[in-house]
Short mmCIF file of C-alpha atoms in Angstrom, two decimals:
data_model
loop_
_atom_site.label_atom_id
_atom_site.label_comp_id
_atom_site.label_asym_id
_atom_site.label_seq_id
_atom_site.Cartn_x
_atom_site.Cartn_y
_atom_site.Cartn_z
CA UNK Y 1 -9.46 -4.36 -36.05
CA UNK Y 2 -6.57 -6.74 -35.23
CA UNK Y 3 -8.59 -7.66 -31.98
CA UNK Y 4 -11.81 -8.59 -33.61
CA UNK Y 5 -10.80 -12.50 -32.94
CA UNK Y 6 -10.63 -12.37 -29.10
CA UNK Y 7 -13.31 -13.50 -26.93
CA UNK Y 8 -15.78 -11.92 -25.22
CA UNK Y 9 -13.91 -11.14 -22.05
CA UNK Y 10 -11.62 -9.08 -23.54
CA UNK Y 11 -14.02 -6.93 -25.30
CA UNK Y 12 -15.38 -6.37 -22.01
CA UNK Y 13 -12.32 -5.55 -20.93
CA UNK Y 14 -11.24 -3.38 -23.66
CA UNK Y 15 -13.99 -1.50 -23.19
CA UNK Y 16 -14.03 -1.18 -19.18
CA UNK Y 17 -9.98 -0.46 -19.21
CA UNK Y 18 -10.22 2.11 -22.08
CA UNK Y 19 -13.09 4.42 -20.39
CA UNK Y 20 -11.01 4.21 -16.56
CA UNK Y 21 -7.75 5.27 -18.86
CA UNK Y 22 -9.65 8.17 -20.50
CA UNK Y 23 -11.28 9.14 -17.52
CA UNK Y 24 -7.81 9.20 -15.87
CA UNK Y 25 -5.75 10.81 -18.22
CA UNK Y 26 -8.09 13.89 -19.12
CA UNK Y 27 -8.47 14.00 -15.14
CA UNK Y 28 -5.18 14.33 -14.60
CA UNK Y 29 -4.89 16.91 -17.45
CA UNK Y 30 -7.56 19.03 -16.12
CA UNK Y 31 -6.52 19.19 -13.03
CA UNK Y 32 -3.10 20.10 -13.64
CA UNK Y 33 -4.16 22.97 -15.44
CA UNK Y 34 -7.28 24.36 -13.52
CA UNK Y 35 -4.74 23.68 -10.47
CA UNK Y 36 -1.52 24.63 -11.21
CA UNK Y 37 -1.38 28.05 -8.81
CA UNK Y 38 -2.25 25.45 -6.00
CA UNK Y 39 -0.51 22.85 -6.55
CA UNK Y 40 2.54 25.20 -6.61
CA UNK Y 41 1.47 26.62 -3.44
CA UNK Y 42 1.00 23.22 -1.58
CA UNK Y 43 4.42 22.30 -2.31
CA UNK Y 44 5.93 25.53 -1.08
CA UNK Y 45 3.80 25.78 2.01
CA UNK Y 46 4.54 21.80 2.71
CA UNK Y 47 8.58 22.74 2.18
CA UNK Y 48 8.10 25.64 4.51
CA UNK Y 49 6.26 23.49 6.68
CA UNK Y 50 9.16 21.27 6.77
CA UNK Y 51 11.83 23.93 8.08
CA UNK Y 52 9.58 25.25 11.06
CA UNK Y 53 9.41 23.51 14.83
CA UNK Y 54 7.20 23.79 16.59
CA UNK Y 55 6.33 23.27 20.41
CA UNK Y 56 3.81 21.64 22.47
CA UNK Y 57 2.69 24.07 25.33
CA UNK Y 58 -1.32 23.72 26.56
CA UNK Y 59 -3.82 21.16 25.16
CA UNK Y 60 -5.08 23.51 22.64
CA UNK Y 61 -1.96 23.41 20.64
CA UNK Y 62 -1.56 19.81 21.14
CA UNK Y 63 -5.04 19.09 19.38
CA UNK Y 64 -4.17 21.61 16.78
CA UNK Y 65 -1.03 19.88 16.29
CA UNK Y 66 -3.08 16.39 16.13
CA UNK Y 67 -5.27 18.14 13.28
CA UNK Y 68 -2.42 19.85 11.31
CA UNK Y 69 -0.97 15.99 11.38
CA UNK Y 70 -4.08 14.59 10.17
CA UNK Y 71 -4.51 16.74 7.70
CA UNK Y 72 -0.66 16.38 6.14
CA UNK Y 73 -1.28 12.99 6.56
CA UNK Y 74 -4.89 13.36 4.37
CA UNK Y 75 -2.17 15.69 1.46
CA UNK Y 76 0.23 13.12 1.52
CA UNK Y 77 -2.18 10.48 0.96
CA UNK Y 78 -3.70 12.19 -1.88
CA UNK Y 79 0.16 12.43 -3.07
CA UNK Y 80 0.47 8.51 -2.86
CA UNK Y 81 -3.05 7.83 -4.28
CA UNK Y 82 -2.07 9.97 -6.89
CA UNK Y 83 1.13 7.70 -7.80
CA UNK Y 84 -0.70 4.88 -7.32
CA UNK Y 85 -3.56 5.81 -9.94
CA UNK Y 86 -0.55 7.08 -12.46
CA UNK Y 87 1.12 3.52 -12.08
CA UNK Y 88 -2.23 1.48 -12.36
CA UNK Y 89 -2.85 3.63 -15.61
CA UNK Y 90 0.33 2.64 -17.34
CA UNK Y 91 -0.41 -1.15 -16.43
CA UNK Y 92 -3.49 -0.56 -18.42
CA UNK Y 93 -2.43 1.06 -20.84
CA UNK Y 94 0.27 -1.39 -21.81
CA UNK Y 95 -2.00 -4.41 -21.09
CA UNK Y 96 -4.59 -2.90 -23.73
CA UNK Y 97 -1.95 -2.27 -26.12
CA UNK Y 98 -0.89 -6.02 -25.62
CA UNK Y 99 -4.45 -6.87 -27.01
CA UNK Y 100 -4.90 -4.66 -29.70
CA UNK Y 101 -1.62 -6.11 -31.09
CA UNK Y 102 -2.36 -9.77 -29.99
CA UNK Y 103 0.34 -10.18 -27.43
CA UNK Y 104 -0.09 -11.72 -24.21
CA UNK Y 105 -1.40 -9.59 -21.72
CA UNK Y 106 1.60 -10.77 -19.24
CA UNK Y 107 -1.13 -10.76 -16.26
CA UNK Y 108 -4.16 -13.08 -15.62
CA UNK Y 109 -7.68 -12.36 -16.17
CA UNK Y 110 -8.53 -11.90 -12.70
CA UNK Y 111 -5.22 -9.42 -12.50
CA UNK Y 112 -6.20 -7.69 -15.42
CA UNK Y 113 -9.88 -6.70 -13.81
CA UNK Y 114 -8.56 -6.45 -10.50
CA UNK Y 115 -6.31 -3.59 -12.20
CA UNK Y 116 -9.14 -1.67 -14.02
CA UNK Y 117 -10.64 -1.96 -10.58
CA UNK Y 118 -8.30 -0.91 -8.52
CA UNK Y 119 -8.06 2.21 -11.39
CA UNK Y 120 -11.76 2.64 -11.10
CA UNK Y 121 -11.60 3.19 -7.17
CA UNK Y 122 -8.12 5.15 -7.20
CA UNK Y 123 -10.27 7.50 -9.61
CA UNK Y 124 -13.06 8.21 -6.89
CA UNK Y 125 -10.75 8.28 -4.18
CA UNK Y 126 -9.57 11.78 -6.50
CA UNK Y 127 -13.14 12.88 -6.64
CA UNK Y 128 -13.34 16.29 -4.35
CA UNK Y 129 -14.63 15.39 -0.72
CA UNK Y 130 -14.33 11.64 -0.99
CA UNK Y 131 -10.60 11.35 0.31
CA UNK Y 132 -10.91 13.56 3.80
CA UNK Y 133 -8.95 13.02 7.24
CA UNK Y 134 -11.67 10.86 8.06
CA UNK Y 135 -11.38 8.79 5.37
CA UNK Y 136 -7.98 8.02 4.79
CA UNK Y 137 -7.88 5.26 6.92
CA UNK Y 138 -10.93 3.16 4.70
CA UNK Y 139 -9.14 3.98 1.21
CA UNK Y 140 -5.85 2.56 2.87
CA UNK Y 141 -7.02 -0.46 4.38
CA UNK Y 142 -9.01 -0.89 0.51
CA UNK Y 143 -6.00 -0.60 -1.03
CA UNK Y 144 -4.09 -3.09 1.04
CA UNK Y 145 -7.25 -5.36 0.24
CA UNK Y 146 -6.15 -4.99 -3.05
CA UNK Y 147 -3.05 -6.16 -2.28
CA UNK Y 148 -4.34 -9.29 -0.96
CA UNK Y 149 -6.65 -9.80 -3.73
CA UNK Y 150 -4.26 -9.49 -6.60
CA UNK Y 151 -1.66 -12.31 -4.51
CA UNK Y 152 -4.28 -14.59 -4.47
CA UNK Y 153 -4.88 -17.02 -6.69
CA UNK Y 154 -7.92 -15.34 -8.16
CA UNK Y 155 -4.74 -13.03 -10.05
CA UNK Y 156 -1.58 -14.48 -9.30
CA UNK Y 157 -0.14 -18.12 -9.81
CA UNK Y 158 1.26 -20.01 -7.14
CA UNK Y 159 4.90 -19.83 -7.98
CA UNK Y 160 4.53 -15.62 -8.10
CA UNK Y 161 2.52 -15.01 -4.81
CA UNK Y 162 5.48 -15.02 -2.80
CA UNK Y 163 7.38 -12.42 -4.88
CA UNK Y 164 3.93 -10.54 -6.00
CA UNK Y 165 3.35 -10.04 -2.16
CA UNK Y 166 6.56 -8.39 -0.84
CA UNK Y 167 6.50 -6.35 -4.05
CA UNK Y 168 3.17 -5.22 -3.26
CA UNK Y 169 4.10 -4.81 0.32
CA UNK Y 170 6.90 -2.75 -0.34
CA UNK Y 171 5.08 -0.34 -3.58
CA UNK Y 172 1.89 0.22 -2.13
CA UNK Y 173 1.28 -1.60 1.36
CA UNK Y 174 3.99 0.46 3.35
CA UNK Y 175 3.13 4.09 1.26
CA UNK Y 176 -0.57 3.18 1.86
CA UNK Y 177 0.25 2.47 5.85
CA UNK Y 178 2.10 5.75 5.87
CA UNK Y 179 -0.85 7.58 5.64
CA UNK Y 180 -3.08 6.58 8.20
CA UNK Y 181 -3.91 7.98 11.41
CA UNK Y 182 -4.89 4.48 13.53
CA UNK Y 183 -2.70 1.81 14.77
CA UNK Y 184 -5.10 -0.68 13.71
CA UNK Y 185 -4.61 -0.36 9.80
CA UNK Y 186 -1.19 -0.64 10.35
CA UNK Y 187 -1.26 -3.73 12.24
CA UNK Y 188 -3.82 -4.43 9.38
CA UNK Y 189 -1.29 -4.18 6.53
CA UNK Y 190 1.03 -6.48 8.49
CA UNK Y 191 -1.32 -9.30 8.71
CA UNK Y 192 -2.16 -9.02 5.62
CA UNK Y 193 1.04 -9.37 4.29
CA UNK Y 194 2.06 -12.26 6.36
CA UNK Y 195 -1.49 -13.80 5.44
CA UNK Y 196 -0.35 -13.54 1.78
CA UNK Y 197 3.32 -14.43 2.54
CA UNK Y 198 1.99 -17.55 3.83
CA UNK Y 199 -0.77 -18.57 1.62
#
């Protein structure tokens, strides 16, 4: 194996990153196929959805219209998660390829577990039940603790914080505020950004 010399840690690695990868990938692949039927119906109910007004009369159809919000807000954060997990996969994938051909891995060690991580918990957030309109405000506010984690230096070097941060900001801080339902996570992402601007 051409990776045989490395240390420890990336063995560990290899091994951690490979299995989240895996476990991604044939995810994804079963659940395009079992799904396909619904996923095509999603999208044309959520493009009909798009093209209809509607009014607020009584307090019964404001509340429904507060649920029906929560819940789009619950599908579209299932849409972003789903990005997310596809664009934490490639980063894996390239960074293991990196080792098995003895190249630099082009992130830190603490980046490169703070990735398989982040995979890791983007994978249960896909698990049936766990991402609900009750939930979607925890797995945003996790993922913009992410965000922090990976700009600090336990991932990133001093002279990249700055630009890691409004790059994380901007791919997965303002899609991740998007989808929550409180006022407080959203205030939450922006003091978290500034806290990592600054640091």
């Amino acid at each position: 194996m051409p990776w045989s010399g490395t240390d420890d840690w990336d063995k560990a690695f290899v091994v951690c990153a490979g299995v989240a990868v895996s476990a991604a990938v044939l995810w994804g692949l079963c659940h395009a196929v079992v799904e396909r039927r619904l996923i095509c119906k999603a999208i044309l109910a959520f493009i009909k959805g798009l093209s209809t007004c509607r009014s607020k009369k009584n307090q019964a159809e404001v509340k429904y219209l507060d649920e029906q919000v929560a819940l789009e807000k619950k599908n579209l954060a299932q849409k972003v998660f789903f990005v997310f997990l596809c664009l934490a996969v490639y980063n894996l994938a390239t960074i293991l390829y990196n080792v098995f051909m003895e190249r630099p891995r082009w992130m830190s060690t603490g980046g490169c577990w703070l990735l398989a991580i982040g995979t890791i918990v983007l994978l249960l957030a896909h698990v049936p039940s766990m991402l609900s309109v009750r939930s979607v405000d925890f797995w945003s506010a996790l993922l913009q603790l992410f965000v922090i984690a990976f700009t600090s230096p336990l991932a990133t070097s001093v002279d990249e914080a700055f630009i890691s941060a409004v790059g994380l900001f901007m791919v997965v801080c303002l899609p991740a505020a998007a989808c929550t339902t409180r006022s407080c996570v959203l205030l939450f992402s922006q003091f978290l950004f500034v806290l990592a601007s600054i640091a």
